[in-house]
Amino acid sequence: MKPTNPVFTGVETTIFERMSRLAKDHDAVNLGQGFPDVDGPADLVEAAAQALRTGPNQYPPMLGLPELRKAVADSNKRFYDLDVDWQREVMVTSGATEALADSILALIEPGDEVILIEPLYDCYLPMVQRAGGVVVSVRLTPPNWKLDVAALARAFTENTKAVLVNNPMNPCAKVFSDGELSEIARLCVENDCYAICDEVYEHLVFEGHQHRPLMSYEGMRDRCVRIGSAGKTFSFTGWKVGYITASANLLEPIAKAHQFVTFTTPPNLQQAVATGLAKDDAYYAGLAQDLQKKRDRIAGDLASLGFRVLPCDGTYFVTVDASPLGLEGSDQDICLRMVQEAGVAAVPVSAFYVAEAPTNCIRFCFCKQDAVLTEAIARLSTWLEGLKGVDRDAASAG
């Protein structure tokens, strides 16, 4: 038979799906895939149910319900002082992943260069490749994940069409500094290119940090595609409601891509998310504070087990360096052993690099119930103590 498309035929199942399957196979505590194990606000569930009961349940407008588009525009003004025309500059999508796909399909032509910053969320690479884009990678490395501005500047060429910026950054929990964002903005303006901004964790930042959209920097208002997600903001990852804010000239072609990808998103969920975006400041502060407590708890417990805990400024994830434990093998080997032997699933950070990845870092998801985190730490402790016992026995035998 004739071959299928090599971009998707050759790509492996996502690391999240693989680790989640292994977690089920081994009855493991799953701290790999990033989703809460408790649903979000009950009033939003009721709002979605009520909208489903009363209807209509037919096609909503392609760009999204006016109520939600207005709410997105209001949220931009409320949190970031961005003036947004909800009728011409906001579109609702079936999740942030669809928003990314629409943006890449609409803006990237074959041969265009797209700068990706590693470690990167795993859908970025195949999406750019399938659009015919040429990937140019810039790498952040542990333990401090600092952006090498000189390396970023070298990555721009006359063929650069866009840079994809994930902030706060999913794989490594980095929040880009004002200085780093200023340099990204300067380089985009200087090189006349776009920025596709994956900002789904915008409200999940911790002490001493505050999210600022790249769109708010000088010269970036008309160059940025800003992507948000109700899944992360309201802990309903299964609802798959995302939204794009972009200038009208950028949103127009992105909307054309959207109409041929999903066309629209369930109207009852849109109604509920519009309600959620109007929640008071206490909700947003409480969301970040609750996650920060979980971060502090798991970070302390992992450190007590001997892992070197790396900075975590936002998101659902904490990364550790496993080197101090002296475990054999790469991060992938250790994660495989951990799920099989300890009954705890995590994700190897090397999965988020294109090539020549660091192989000593592991990522744990902490947006789980306290009892789940307690059980995971207890299992890891028992496992590591058992390994020490094996080492002592081997030394005695020697």
Short mmCIF file of C-alpha atoms in Angstrom, two decimals:
data_model
loop_
_atom_site.label_atom_id
_atom_site.label_comp_id
_atom_site.label_asym_id
_atom_site.label_seq_id
_atom_site.Cartn_x
_atom_site.Cartn_y
_atom_site.Cartn_z
CA MET A 1 0.00 0.00 0.00
CA LYS A 2 1.06 3.59 -0.51
CA PRO A 3 2.74 5.16 2.52
CA THR A 4 0.87 7.36 4.95
CA ASN A 5 2.11 10.77 6.03
CA PRO A 6 5.55 10.24 7.60
CA VAL A 7 5.24 13.06 10.16
CA PHE A 8 2.46 11.26 12.02
CA THR A 9 3.24 7.70 11.01
CA GLY A 10 6.72 7.97 12.49
CA VAL A 11 5.81 9.83 15.63
CA GLU A 12 5.48 7.84 18.83
CA THR A 13 2.45 7.92 21.11
CA THR A 14 2.86 10.84 23.49
CA ILE A 15 4.95 10.27 26.61
CA PHE A 16 1.90 11.21 28.69
CA GLU A 17 -0.23 8.49 27.12
CA ARG A 18 2.55 5.89 27.39
CA MET A 19 3.18 6.60 31.07
CA SER A 20 -0.54 6.67 31.84
CA ARG A 21 -0.96 3.26 30.23
CA LEU A 22 1.96 1.89 32.23
CA ALA A 23 0.45 3.38 35.38
CA LYS A 24 -2.77 1.46 34.73
CA ASP A 25 -0.91 -1.75 33.89
CA HIS A 26 1.06 -1.61 37.16
CA ASP A 27 -1.65 -0.06 39.37
CA ALA A 28 0.69 2.87 39.92
CA VAL A 29 0.08 6.34 41.30
CA ASN A 30 0.05 8.49 38.17
CA LEU A 31 2.08 11.66 38.63
CA GLY A 32 2.94 11.74 34.93
CA GLN A 33 0.09 13.26 32.94
CA GLY A 34 -0.91 16.80 33.92
CA PHE A 35 -4.50 16.80 35.03
CA PRO A 36 -6.14 17.35 38.43
CA ASP A 37 -7.84 14.37 40.04
CA VAL A 38 -10.66 16.55 41.42
CA ASP A 39 -13.03 18.53 39.23
CA GLY A 40 -13.17 22.31 39.33
CA PRO A 41 -15.89 24.64 40.69
CA ALA A 42 -19.30 23.04 41.19
CA ASP A 43 -21.12 26.17 40.04
CA LEU A 44 -19.50 25.86 36.61
CA VAL A 45 -20.63 22.23 36.36
CA GLU A 46 -24.16 23.38 37.18
CA ALA A 47 -23.92 26.21 34.64
CA ALA A 48 -22.85 23.74 31.95
CA ALA A 49 -25.63 21.32 32.89
CA GLN A 50 -28.26 24.04 32.92
CA ALA A 51 -27.15 25.32 29.50
CA LEU A 52 -27.28 21.74 28.18
CA ARG A 53 -30.81 21.23 29.52
CA THR A 54 -32.23 24.51 28.26
CA GLY A 55 -30.32 24.60 24.97
CA PRO A 56 -30.00 25.37 22.22
CA ASN A 57 -27.61 22.53 21.49
CA GLN A 58 -27.09 23.32 17.83
CA TYR A 59 -24.08 24.87 16.11
CA PRO A 60 -23.00 28.02 17.95
CA PRO A 61 -21.24 30.80 16.00
CA MET A 62 -17.96 29.63 14.49
CA LEU A 63 -15.93 32.20 16.42
CA GLY A 64 -17.61 31.21 19.67
CA LEU A 65 -20.54 32.38 21.77
CA PRO A 66 -20.58 36.17 22.20
CA GLU A 67 -20.81 35.68 25.98
CA LEU A 68 -17.50 33.82 26.11
CA ARG A 69 -15.71 36.05 23.61
CA LYS A 70 -16.75 39.10 25.64
CA ALA A 71 -15.55 37.36 28.81
CA VAL A 72 -12.15 36.64 27.25
CA ALA A 73 -11.79 40.27 26.18
CA ASP A 74 -12.81 41.44 29.66
CA SER A 75 -10.29 39.08 31.23
CA ASN A 76 -7.51 40.50 29.07
CA LYS A 77 -8.39 43.98 30.28
CA ARG A 78 -8.86 42.97 33.90
CA PHE A 79 -5.61 41.10 34.37
CA TYR A 80 -3.26 42.67 31.80
CA ASP A 81 -4.80 46.01 30.79
CA LEU A 82 -5.06 44.81 27.19
CA ASP A 83 -7.83 46.44 25.17
CA VAL A 84 -9.36 43.74 23.00
CA ASP A 85 -12.22 43.93 20.50
CA TRP A 86 -14.22 40.80 21.32
CA GLN A 87 -15.96 40.82 17.92
CA ARG A 88 -12.80 40.93 15.80
CA GLU A 89 -9.97 39.72 18.04
CA VAL A 90 -11.25 36.73 20.06
CA MET A 91 -12.07 33.18 18.95
CA VAL A 92 -13.06 30.08 20.93
CA THR A 93 -11.42 26.75 20.10
CA SER A 94 -11.81 23.14 21.18
CA GLY A 95 -8.87 23.31 23.53
CA ALA A 96 -5.51 25.04 23.39
CA THR A 97 -4.09 22.24 21.23
CA GLU A 98 -6.59 23.07 18.52
CA ALA A 99 -5.72 26.75 18.93
CA LEU A 100 -2.07 25.90 18.36
CA ALA A 101 -2.90 23.79 15.30
CA ASP A 102 -5.10 26.52 13.80
CA SER A 103 -2.41 29.15 14.36
CA ILE A 104 0.38 27.08 12.87
CA LEU A 105 -1.71 26.03 9.86
CA ALA A 106 -2.75 29.63 9.21
CA LEU A 107 0.60 31.36 9.65
CA ILE A 108 3.26 28.88 8.52
CA GLU A 109 4.06 28.09 4.90
CA PRO A 110 6.45 25.38 3.66
CA GLY A 111 10.01 26.52 4.19
CA ASP A 112 9.21 29.04 6.92
CA GLU A 113 11.45 28.74 9.96
CA VAL A 114 9.81 28.44 13.37
CA ILE A 115 11.83 28.83 16.56
CA LEU A 116 10.90 26.36 19.29
CA ILE A 117 12.29 26.63 22.82
CA GLU A 118 13.26 23.31 24.43
CA PRO A 119 12.14 21.58 26.56
CA LEU A 120 8.92 21.80 24.60
CA TYR A 121 5.40 20.49 24.80
CA ASP A 122 5.33 17.45 22.56
CA CYS A 123 2.72 18.58 19.99
CA TYR A 124 4.73 21.61 18.83
CA LEU A 125 7.28 19.75 16.74
CA PRO A 126 5.00 17.53 14.60
CA MET A 127 2.53 20.36 14.07
CA VAL A 128 5.21 22.67 12.69
CA GLN A 129 6.68 19.89 10.57
CA ARG A 130 3.30 18.92 9.14
CA ALA A 131 2.71 22.55 8.13
CA GLY A 132 6.00 22.38 6.21
CA GLY A 133 7.85 24.58 8.66
CA VAL A 134 11.55 24.24 9.41
CA VAL A 135 12.20 23.84 13.13
CA VAL A 136 15.01 25.86 14.69
CA SER A 137 15.47 24.97 18.35
CA VAL A 138 16.85 27.00 21.22
CA ARG A 139 17.57 25.10 24.40
CA LEU A 140 17.01 25.78 28.06
CA THR A 141 19.02 23.52 30.33
CA PRO A 142 18.65 22.49 33.96
CA PRO A 143 19.03 23.41 36.70
CA ASN A 144 18.19 27.11 36.18
CA TRP A 145 16.42 26.95 32.77
CA LYS A 146 17.81 30.39 31.86
CA LEU A 147 17.20 31.65 28.34
CA ASP A 148 20.43 32.20 26.41
CA VAL A 149 19.49 35.45 24.67
CA ALA A 150 22.55 35.34 22.42
CA ALA A 151 21.62 31.84 21.23
CA LEU A 152 18.05 33.01 20.63
CA ALA A 153 19.29 35.96 18.58
CA ARG A 154 21.42 33.62 16.45
CA ALA A 155 18.36 31.46 15.76
CA PHE A 156 16.58 34.27 13.89
CA THR A 157 17.20 34.50 10.16
CA GLU A 158 15.53 36.17 7.21
CA ASN A 159 13.37 33.03 6.92
CA THR A 160 12.03 33.13 10.48
CA LYS A 161 8.25 33.38 10.41
CA ALA A 162 7.43 32.80 14.08
CA VAL A 163 8.67 31.91 17.53
CA LEU A 164 6.53 29.68 19.74
CA VAL A 165 6.69 30.73 23.40
CA ASN A 166 5.22 28.61 26.20
CA ASN A 167 4.94 30.80 29.31
CA PRO A 168 4.53 29.63 32.04
CA MET A 169 6.42 26.71 30.58
CA ASN A 170 4.79 23.30 30.78
CA PRO A 171 7.75 20.92 30.77
CA CYS A 172 9.94 22.67 33.34
CA ALA A 173 7.69 25.05 35.34
CA LYS A 174 9.63 28.14 34.24
CA VAL A 175 8.10 31.61 34.25
CA PHE A 176 10.03 33.81 31.83
CA SER A 177 11.46 36.94 33.38
CA ASP A 178 10.62 40.45 32.22
CA GLY A 179 14.11 40.75 30.79
CA GLU A 180 13.77 37.52 28.82
CA LEU A 181 10.36 38.49 27.45
CA SER A 182 11.65 41.94 26.52
CA GLU A 183 14.43 40.35 24.48
CA ILE A 184 12.02 37.96 22.75
CA ALA A 185 9.80 40.93 21.87
CA ARG A 186 12.74 42.98 20.62
CA LEU A 187 13.94 40.15 18.39
CA CYS A 188 10.45 39.55 16.97
CA VAL A 189 10.10 43.22 16.06
CA GLU A 190 13.65 43.44 14.73
CA ASN A 191 13.14 40.36 12.55
CA ASP A 192 9.53 41.14 11.58
CA CYS A 193 8.03 37.83 12.74
CA TYR A 194 5.10 36.52 14.75
CA ALA A 195 4.90 35.02 18.22
CA ILE A 196 2.54 32.15 18.97
CA CYS A 197 2.10 32.31 22.75
CA ASP A 198 0.92 29.24 24.63
CA GLU A 199 -0.13 30.82 27.95
CA VAL A 200 -2.54 28.22 29.29
CA TYR A 201 -0.93 28.28 32.77
CA GLU A 202 -1.25 32.07 33.02
CA HIS A 203 -3.07 31.93 36.38
CA LEU A 204 -0.95 29.14 37.88
CA VAL A 205 2.11 31.13 39.00
CA PHE A 206 3.60 31.15 42.46
CA GLU A 207 5.13 33.61 44.92
CA GLY A 208 7.33 36.35 43.59
CA HIS A 209 6.13 35.81 40.03
CA GLN A 210 3.43 37.40 37.92
CA HIS A 211 2.38 36.43 34.45
CA ARG A 212 2.73 39.08 31.77
CA PRO A 213 1.61 38.27 28.22
CA LEU A 214 4.18 38.80 25.49
CA MET A 215 1.38 40.65 23.69
CA SER A 216 1.69 43.48 26.21
CA TYR A 217 5.31 44.32 25.24
CA GLU A 218 6.20 47.15 22.90
CA GLY A 219 5.61 46.30 19.26
CA MET A 220 3.94 42.95 20.00
CA ARG A 221 0.22 43.78 20.09
CA ASP A 222 -0.25 42.97 16.40
CA ARG A 223 2.38 40.22 16.22
CA CYS A 224 1.13 37.90 18.97
CA VAL A 225 -1.35 35.06 18.98
CA ARG A 226 -2.23 34.63 22.65
CA ILE A 227 -3.70 31.24 23.62
CA GLY A 228 -5.54 30.52 26.88
CA SER A 229 -7.31 27.49 28.31
CA ALA A 230 -10.31 26.98 30.59
CA GLY A 231 -8.98 23.48 31.27
CA LYS A 232 -6.07 24.81 33.32
CA THR A 233 -7.77 27.90 34.76
CA PHE A 234 -10.80 25.97 36.07
CA SER A 235 -9.45 22.42 36.44
CA PHE A 236 -11.68 20.96 33.72
CA THR A 237 -9.08 19.58 31.32
CA GLY A 238 -11.65 17.29 29.69
CA TRP A 239 -13.85 20.16 28.59
CA LYS A 240 -11.30 21.22 25.98
CA VAL A 241 -12.28 24.89 25.78
CA GLY A 242 -9.53 27.21 24.62
CA TYR A 243 -9.45 30.74 23.28
CA ILE A 244 -7.28 32.87 21.04
CA THR A 245 -6.69 36.59 21.32
CA ALA A 246 -5.03 38.17 18.27
CA SER A 247 -5.25 41.26 16.12
CA ALA A 248 -7.96 41.07 13.48
CA ASN A 249 -5.52 40.61 10.60
CA LEU A 250 -4.04 37.52 12.31
CA LEU A 251 -7.29 36.09 13.62
CA GLU A 252 -8.91 36.15 10.19
CA PRO A 253 -6.73 33.41 8.63
CA ILE A 254 -6.61 31.49 11.92
CA ALA A 255 -10.41 31.45 11.96
CA LYS A 256 -10.39 30.05 8.42
CA ALA A 257 -8.20 27.18 9.63
CA HIS A 258 -10.47 26.68 12.64
CA GLN A 259 -13.57 26.33 10.48
CA PHE A 260 -12.04 23.32 8.74
CA VAL A 261 -10.58 21.69 11.88
CA THR A 262 -13.40 21.67 14.45
CA PHE A 263 -15.61 24.57 13.33
CA THR A 264 -16.97 25.06 16.83
CA THR A 265 -17.04 24.00 20.50
CA PRO A 266 -19.93 22.69 22.66
CA PRO A 267 -22.11 25.70 23.52
CA ASN A 268 -22.99 24.63 27.07
CA LEU A 269 -19.31 24.43 27.98
CA GLN A 270 -18.73 27.86 26.46
CA GLN A 271 -21.53 29.28 28.61
CA ALA A 272 -20.01 27.79 31.75
CA VAL A 273 -16.52 29.08 30.97
CA ALA A 274 -17.90 32.58 30.39
CA THR A 275 -19.33 32.36 33.91
CA GLY A 276 -15.98 31.17 35.24
CA LEU A 277 -13.94 33.98 33.74
CA ALA A 278 -16.04 36.45 35.71
CA LYS A 279 -15.11 34.86 39.04
CA ASP A 280 -13.69 37.21 41.66
CA ASP A 281 -10.03 37.71 42.48
CA ALA A 282 -10.29 35.37 45.47
CA TYR A 283 -10.88 32.41 43.15
CA TYR A 284 -7.78 33.09 41.07
CA ALA A 285 -5.60 33.76 44.13
CA GLY A 286 -6.89 30.62 45.83
CA LEU A 287 -6.18 28.48 42.79
CA ALA A 288 -2.52 29.52 42.75
CA GLN A 289 -2.16 29.31 46.53
CA ASP A 290 -3.58 25.79 46.71
CA LEU A 291 -1.23 24.57 44.00
CA GLN A 292 1.72 26.32 45.63
CA LYS A 293 1.03 24.40 48.84
CA LYS A 294 1.03 21.14 46.92
CA ARG A 295 4.26 22.16 45.18
CA ASP A 296 5.92 22.94 48.51
CA ARG A 297 4.77 19.66 49.97
CA ILE A 298 5.97 17.39 47.17
CA ALA A 299 9.18 19.38 46.69
CA GLY A 300 10.07 18.93 50.35
CA ASP A 301 9.23 15.24 50.32
CA LEU A 302 11.21 14.56 47.14
CA ALA A 303 14.20 16.46 48.54
CA SER A 304 14.04 14.35 51.72
CA LEU A 305 14.27 11.23 49.55
CA GLY A 306 17.50 12.50 47.98
CA PHE A 307 16.30 14.07 44.74
CA ARG A 308 17.65 17.50 43.84
CA VAL A 309 14.56 19.65 43.33
CA LEU A 310 14.79 22.28 40.59
CA PRO A 311 13.02 25.67 40.61
CA CYS A 312 9.26 25.55 40.08
CA ASP A 313 7.65 28.95 39.51
CA GLY A 314 4.30 27.84 38.12
CA THR A 315 2.22 25.14 36.35
CA TYR A 316 1.33 21.66 37.67
CA PHE A 317 4.85 20.22 37.62
CA VAL A 318 8.05 19.95 39.61
CA THR A 319 11.27 18.68 38.07
CA VAL A 320 13.97 16.82 39.99
CA ASP A 321 17.52 15.80 39.22
CA ALA A 322 17.85 12.09 40.01
CA SER A 323 21.67 12.08 39.85
CA PRO A 324 22.26 12.29 43.64
CA LEU A 325 20.48 8.96 44.08
CA GLY A 326 23.05 7.11 42.01
CA LEU A 327 20.43 5.17 40.07
CA GLU A 328 21.65 3.43 36.93
CA GLY A 329 20.37 4.39 33.49
CA SER A 330 18.81 7.41 31.86
CA ASP A 331 15.75 9.33 33.00
CA GLN A 332 13.64 7.09 30.75
CA ASP A 333 15.14 3.96 32.31
CA ILE A 334 14.53 5.30 35.80
CA CYS A 335 10.92 6.27 35.03
CA LEU A 336 10.28 2.80 33.61
CA ARG A 337 11.73 1.15 36.72
CA MET A 338 9.83 3.54 38.96
CA VAL A 339 6.44 2.68 37.50
CA GLN A 340 7.16 -1.06 37.44
CA GLU A 341 8.97 -1.43 40.76
CA ALA A 342 7.79 1.48 42.91
CA GLY A 343 4.29 1.87 41.50
CA VAL A 344 4.73 5.58 40.74
CA ALA A 345 4.50 7.07 37.25
CA ALA A 346 6.46 10.20 36.29
CA VAL A 347 7.76 11.62 33.01
CA PRO A 348 11.37 11.73 31.78
CA VAL A 349 12.29 15.31 30.85
CA SER A 350 14.36 14.09 27.90
CA ALA A 351 11.03 13.42 26.14
CA PHE A 352 10.62 17.18 25.75
CA TYR A 353 13.81 17.70 23.71
CA VAL A 354 14.34 17.21 19.99
CA ALA A 355 17.82 15.72 20.37
CA GLU A 356 20.81 15.47 22.72
CA ALA A 357 18.60 15.86 25.76
CA PRO A 358 19.74 15.96 29.39
CA THR A 359 19.10 12.49 30.80
CA ASN A 360 19.05 13.04 34.54
CA CYS A 361 15.78 14.91 35.13
CA ILE A 362 12.31 13.61 35.97
CA ARG A 363 9.03 15.53 36.14
CA PHE A 364 6.29 14.90 38.71
CA CYS A 365 2.75 16.30 38.50
CA PHE A 366 1.46 17.61 41.85
CA CYS A 367 -2.11 18.79 41.06
CA LYS A 368 -3.45 15.77 42.94
CA GLN A 369 -5.24 15.12 46.21
CA ASP A 370 -3.01 15.16 49.29
CA ALA A 371 -3.67 11.47 49.94
CA VAL A 372 -2.45 10.63 46.44
CA LEU A 373 0.77 12.61 46.92
CA THR A 374 1.30 10.96 50.31
CA GLU A 375 0.90 7.50 48.79
CA ALA A 376 3.31 8.29 45.96
CA ILE A 377 6.01 9.50 48.34
CA ALA A 378 5.52 6.46 50.59
CA ARG A 379 5.94 4.12 47.61
CA LEU A 380 9.05 5.95 46.42
CA SER A 381 10.53 5.85 49.92
CA THR A 382 9.96 2.11 50.22
CA TRP A 383 11.42 1.52 46.77
CA LEU A 384 14.54 3.59 47.37
CA GLU A 385 15.12 1.97 50.76
CA GLY A 386 14.85 -1.41 49.12
CA LEU A 387 17.45 -0.43 46.53
CA LYS A 388 19.80 0.66 49.30
CA GLY A 389 19.33 -2.69 50.95
CA VAL A 390 20.24 -4.46 47.72
CA ASP A 391 23.35 -2.31 47.43
CA ARG A 392 24.36 -3.11 51.03
CA ASP A 393 23.88 -6.82 50.42
CA ALA A 394 25.95 -6.64 47.26
CA ALA A 395 28.71 -4.78 49.09
CA SER A 396 28.72 -7.35 51.89
CA ALA A 397 28.89 -10.18 49.40
CA GLY A 398 31.78 -8.48 47.67
#
